[in-house]
């Protein structure tokens, strides 16, 4: 089941309960700001997640996945690959 646009597993995210987040596939606006470039891009291209995109892995997703503070060393990229295989 796709939980996010970028490959984050929402059911493992600490913010799910603390912020009442339902995952970006189920919300209009992220709790952390006005918008998310990854979420917006997927929705504009009518993709369920980044792994469905012909530009996968783009620089936006790569930067997000390897961000020093918020990144996960590419785990979300691997998750998008798994979702795309199913």
mmCIF file with all atom_site columns, C-alpha atoms in Angstrom:
data_model
loop_
_atom_site.group_PDB
_atom_site.id
_atom_site.type_symbol
_atom_site.label_atom_id
_atom_site.label_alt_id
_atom_site.label_comp_id
_atom_site.label_asym_id
_atom_site.label_entity_id
_atom_site.label_seq_id
_atom_site.pdbx_PDB_ins_code
_atom_site.Cartn_x
_atom_site.Cartn_y
_atom_site.Cartn_z
_atom_site.occupancy
_atom_site.B_iso_or_equiv
_atom_site.pdbx_formal_charge
_atom_site.auth_seq_id
_atom_site.auth_comp_id
_atom_site.auth_asym_id
_atom_site.auth_atom_id
_atom_site.pdbx_PDB_model_num
ATOM 1  C CA . UNK A 1 1  ? 0.000  0.000  0.000   1.00 0.00 ? 1  UNK A CA 1
ATOM 2  C CA . UNK A 1 2  ? 1.380  3.387  -0.996  1.00 0.00 ? 2  UNK A CA 1
ATOM 3  C CA . UNK A 1 3  ? 1.578  5.611  2.074   1.00 0.00 ? 3  UNK A CA 1
ATOM 4  C CA . UNK A 1 4  ? 3.452  8.631  0.764   1.00 0.00 ? 4  UNK A CA 1
ATOM 5  C CA . UNK A 1 5  ? 4.557  10.217 -2.487  1.00 0.00 ? 5  UNK A CA 1
ATOM 6  C CA . UNK A 1 6  ? 8.280  10.034 -1.672  1.00 0.00 ? 6  UNK A CA 1
ATOM 7  C CA . UNK A 1 7  ? 8.507  6.538  -0.200  1.00 0.00 ? 7  UNK A CA 1
ATOM 8  C CA . UNK A 1 8  ? 8.408  7.327  3.504   1.00 0.00 ? 8  UNK A CA 1
ATOM 9  C CA . UNK A 1 9  ? 6.622  4.563  5.395   1.00 0.00 ? 9  UNK A CA 1
ATOM 10 C CA . UNK A 1 10 ? 4.063  6.588  7.290   1.00 0.00 ? 10 UNK A CA 1
ATOM 11 C CA . UNK A 1 11 ? 3.179  3.761  9.657   1.00 0.00 ? 11 UNK A CA 1
ATOM 12 C CA . UNK A 1 12 ? 6.782  3.951  10.932  1.00 0.00 ? 12 UNK A CA 1
ATOM 13 C CA . UNK A 1 13 ? 6.895  7.750  11.185  1.00 0.00 ? 13 UNK A CA 1
ATOM 14 C CA . UNK A 1 14 ? 7.012  9.384  14.611  1.00 0.00 ? 14 UNK A CA 1
ATOM 15 C CA . UNK A 1 15 ? 4.847  12.269 13.388  1.00 0.00 ? 15 UNK A CA 1
ATOM 16 C CA . UNK A 1 16 ? 1.900  10.075 12.469  1.00 0.00 ? 16 UNK A CA 1
ATOM 17 C CA . UNK A 1 17 ? 0.484  10.186 15.983  1.00 0.00 ? 17 UNK A CA 1
ATOM 18 C CA . UNK A 1 18 ? 2.116  13.292 17.429  1.00 0.00 ? 18 UNK A CA 1
ATOM 19 C CA . UNK A 1 19 ? 1.002  15.518 14.539  1.00 0.00 ? 19 UNK A CA 1
ATOM 20 C CA . UNK A 1 20 ? -2.088 13.563 13.523  1.00 0.00 ? 20 UNK A CA 1
ATOM 21 C CA . UNK A 1 21 ? -0.650 13.087 10.054  1.00 0.00 ? 21 UNK A CA 1
ATOM 22 C CA . UNK A 1 22 ? -2.544 10.705 7.771   1.00 0.00 ? 22 UNK A CA 1
ATOM 23 C CA . UNK A 1 23 ? 0.202  10.580 5.132   1.00 0.00 ? 23 UNK A CA 1
ATOM 24 C CA . UNK A 1 24 ? 0.587  12.891 2.185   1.00 0.00 ? 24 UNK A CA 1
ATOM 25 C CA . UNK A 1 25 ? -1.603 10.755 -0.092  1.00 0.00 ? 25 UNK A CA 1
ATOM 26 C CA . UNK A 1 26 ? -4.492 11.504 2.293   1.00 0.00 ? 26 UNK A CA 1
ATOM 27 C CA . UNK A 1 27 ? -3.964 15.193 3.087   1.00 0.00 ? 27 UNK A CA 1
ATOM 28 C CA . UNK A 1 28 ? -4.140 18.421 1.098   1.00 0.00 ? 28 UNK A CA 1
ATOM 29 C CA . UNK A 1 29 ? -1.431 20.307 2.966   1.00 0.00 ? 29 UNK A CA 1
ATOM 30 C CA . UNK A 1 30 ? 1.510  18.851 4.909   1.00 0.00 ? 30 UNK A CA 1
ATOM 31 C CA . UNK A 1 31 ? 1.685  19.605 8.621   1.00 0.00 ? 31 UNK A CA 1
ATOM 32 C CA . UNK A 1 32 ? 5.260  20.901 8.315   1.00 0.00 ? 32 UNK A CA 1
ATOM 33 C CA . UNK A 1 33 ? 4.575  23.755 5.870   1.00 0.00 ? 33 UNK A CA 1
ATOM 34 C CA . UNK A 1 34 ? 2.518  25.207 3.081   1.00 0.00 ? 34 UNK A CA 1
ATOM 35 C CA . UNK A 1 35 ? 3.571  22.597 0.558   1.00 0.00 ? 35 UNK A CA 1
ATOM 36 C CA . UNK A 1 36 ? 5.955  19.757 -0.279  1.00 0.00 ? 36 UNK A CA 1
ATOM 37 C CA . UNK A 1 37 ? 7.740  19.845 -3.633  1.00 0.00 ? 37 UNK A CA 1
ATOM 38 C CA . UNK A 1 38 ? 7.734  16.038 -3.916  1.00 0.00 ? 38 UNK A CA 1
ATOM 39 C CA . UNK A 1 39 ? 4.022  15.743 -3.108  1.00 0.00 ? 39 UNK A CA 1
ATOM 40 C CA . UNK A 1 40 ? 3.138  18.571 -5.504  1.00 0.00 ? 40 UNK A CA 1
ATOM 41 C CA . UNK A 1 41 ? 5.225  17.094 -8.315  1.00 0.00 ? 41 UNK A CA 1
ATOM 42 C CA . UNK A 1 42 ? 3.640  13.640 -8.017  1.00 0.00 ? 42 UNK A CA 1
ATOM 43 C CA . UNK A 1 43 ? 0.151  15.058 -7.906  1.00 0.00 ? 43 UNK A CA 1
ATOM 44 C CA . UNK A 1 44 ? 0.749  17.352 -10.895 1.00 0.00 ? 44 UNK A CA 1
ATOM 45 C CA . UNK A 1 45 ? 2.011  14.354 -12.881 1.00 0.00 ? 45 UNK A CA 1
ATOM 46 C CA . UNK A 1 46 ? -0.865 12.192 -11.583 1.00 0.00 ? 46 UNK A CA 1
ATOM 47 C CA . UNK A 1 47 ? 1.526  9.662  -10.033 1.00 0.00 ? 47 UNK A CA 1
ATOM 48 C CA . UNK A 1 48 ? 0.848  7.725  -6.848  1.00 0.00 ? 48 UNK A CA 1
ATOM 49 C CA . UNK A 1 49 ? 4.509  7.992  -5.836  1.00 0.00 ? 49 UNK A CA 1
ATOM 50 C CA . UNK A 1 50 ? 7.895  8.971  -7.277  1.00 0.00 ? 50 UNK A CA 1
ATOM 51 C CA . UNK A 1 51 ? 8.722  5.446  -8.412  1.00 0.00 ? 51 UNK A CA 1
ATOM 52 C CA . UNK A 1 52 ? 6.091  5.703  -11.167 1.00 0.00 ? 52 UNK A CA 1
ATOM 53 C CA . UNK A 1 53 ? 7.769  8.715  -12.756 1.00 0.00 ? 53 UNK A CA 1
ATOM 54 C CA . UNK A 1 54 ? 9.918  8.498  -15.885 1.00 0.00 ? 54 UNK A CA 1
ATOM 55 C CA . UNK A 1 55 ? 12.389 10.880 -14.160 1.00 0.00 ? 55 UNK A CA 1
ATOM 56 C CA . UNK A 1 56 ? 12.831 8.616  -11.109 1.00 0.00 ? 56 UNK A CA 1
ATOM 57 C CA . UNK A 1 57 ? 15.194 9.283  -9.270  1.00 0.00 ? 57 UNK A CA 1
ATOM 58 C CA . UNK A 1 58 ? 15.112 13.033 -9.912  1.00 0.00 ? 58 UNK A CA 1
ATOM 59 C CA . UNK A 1 59 ? 17.278 15.609 -8.159  1.00 0.00 ? 59 UNK A CA 1
ATOM 60 C CA . UNK A 1 60 ? 14.384 16.748 -5.942  1.00 0.00 ? 60 UNK A CA 1
ATOM 61 C CA . UNK A 1 61 ? 13.766 13.276 -4.519  1.00 0.00 ? 61 UNK A CA 1
ATOM 62 C CA . UNK A 1 62 ? 17.485 12.555 -4.247  1.00 0.00 ? 62 UNK A CA 1
ATOM 63 C CA . UNK A 1 63 ? 18.089 15.782 -2.293  1.00 0.00 ? 63 UNK A CA 1
ATOM 64 C CA . UNK A 1 64 ? 15.136 15.007 -0.037  1.00 0.00 ? 64 UNK A CA 1
ATOM 65 C CA . UNK A 1 65 ? 16.264 11.422 0.606   1.00 0.00 ? 65 UNK A CA 1
ATOM 66 C CA . UNK A 1 66 ? 19.835 12.411 1.438   1.00 0.00 ? 66 UNK A CA 1
ATOM 67 C CA . UNK A 1 67 ? 19.141 15.625 3.363   1.00 0.00 ? 67 UNK A CA 1
ATOM 68 C CA . UNK A 1 68 ? 21.383 15.776 6.455   1.00 0.00 ? 68 UNK A CA 1
ATOM 69 C CA . UNK A 1 69 ? 18.501 16.600 8.818   1.00 0.00 ? 69 UNK A CA 1
ATOM 70 C CA . UNK A 1 70 ? 15.404 15.004 7.281   1.00 0.00 ? 70 UNK A CA 1
ATOM 71 C CA . UNK A 1 71 ? 16.841 12.359 4.970   1.00 0.00 ? 71 UNK A CA 1
ATOM 72 C CA . UNK A 1 72 ? 17.018 8.604  5.420   1.00 0.00 ? 72 UNK A CA 1
ATOM 73 C CA . UNK A 1 73 ? 20.075 7.751  3.286   1.00 0.00 ? 73 UNK A CA 1
ATOM 74 C CA . UNK A 1 74 ? 17.929 6.678  0.358   1.00 0.00 ? 74 UNK A CA 1
ATOM 75 C CA . UNK A 1 75 ? 15.542 4.275  2.112   1.00 0.00 ? 75 UNK A CA 1
ATOM 76 C CA . UNK A 1 76 ? 12.541 6.101  0.685   1.00 0.00 ? 76 UNK A CA 1
ATOM 77 C CA . UNK A 1 77 ? 13.974 5.714  -2.817  1.00 0.00 ? 77 UNK A CA 1
ATOM 78 C CA . UNK A 1 78 ? 14.248 1.968  -2.288  1.00 0.00 ? 78 UNK A CA 1
ATOM 79 C CA . UNK A 1 79 ? 10.647 1.910  -1.025  1.00 0.00 ? 79 UNK A CA 1
ATOM 80 C CA . UNK A 1 80 ? 9.418  3.647  -4.176  1.00 0.00 ? 80 UNK A CA 1
ATOM 81 C CA . UNK A 1 81 ? 11.215 0.985  -6.222  1.00 0.00 ? 81 UNK A CA 1
ATOM 82 C CA . UNK A 1 82 ? 9.408  -1.739 -4.229  1.00 0.00 ? 82 UNK A CA 1
ATOM 83 C CA . UNK A 1 83 ? 6.033  -0.070 -4.695  1.00 0.00 ? 83 UNK A CA 1
ATOM 84 C CA . UNK A 1 84 ? 6.682  0.225  -8.411  1.00 0.00 ? 84 UNK A CA 1
ATOM 85 C CA . UNK A 1 85 ? 7.454  -3.517 -8.683  1.00 0.00 ? 85 UNK A CA 1
ATOM 86 C CA . UNK A 1 86 ? 4.060  -4.459 -7.238  1.00 0.00 ? 86 UNK A CA 1
#
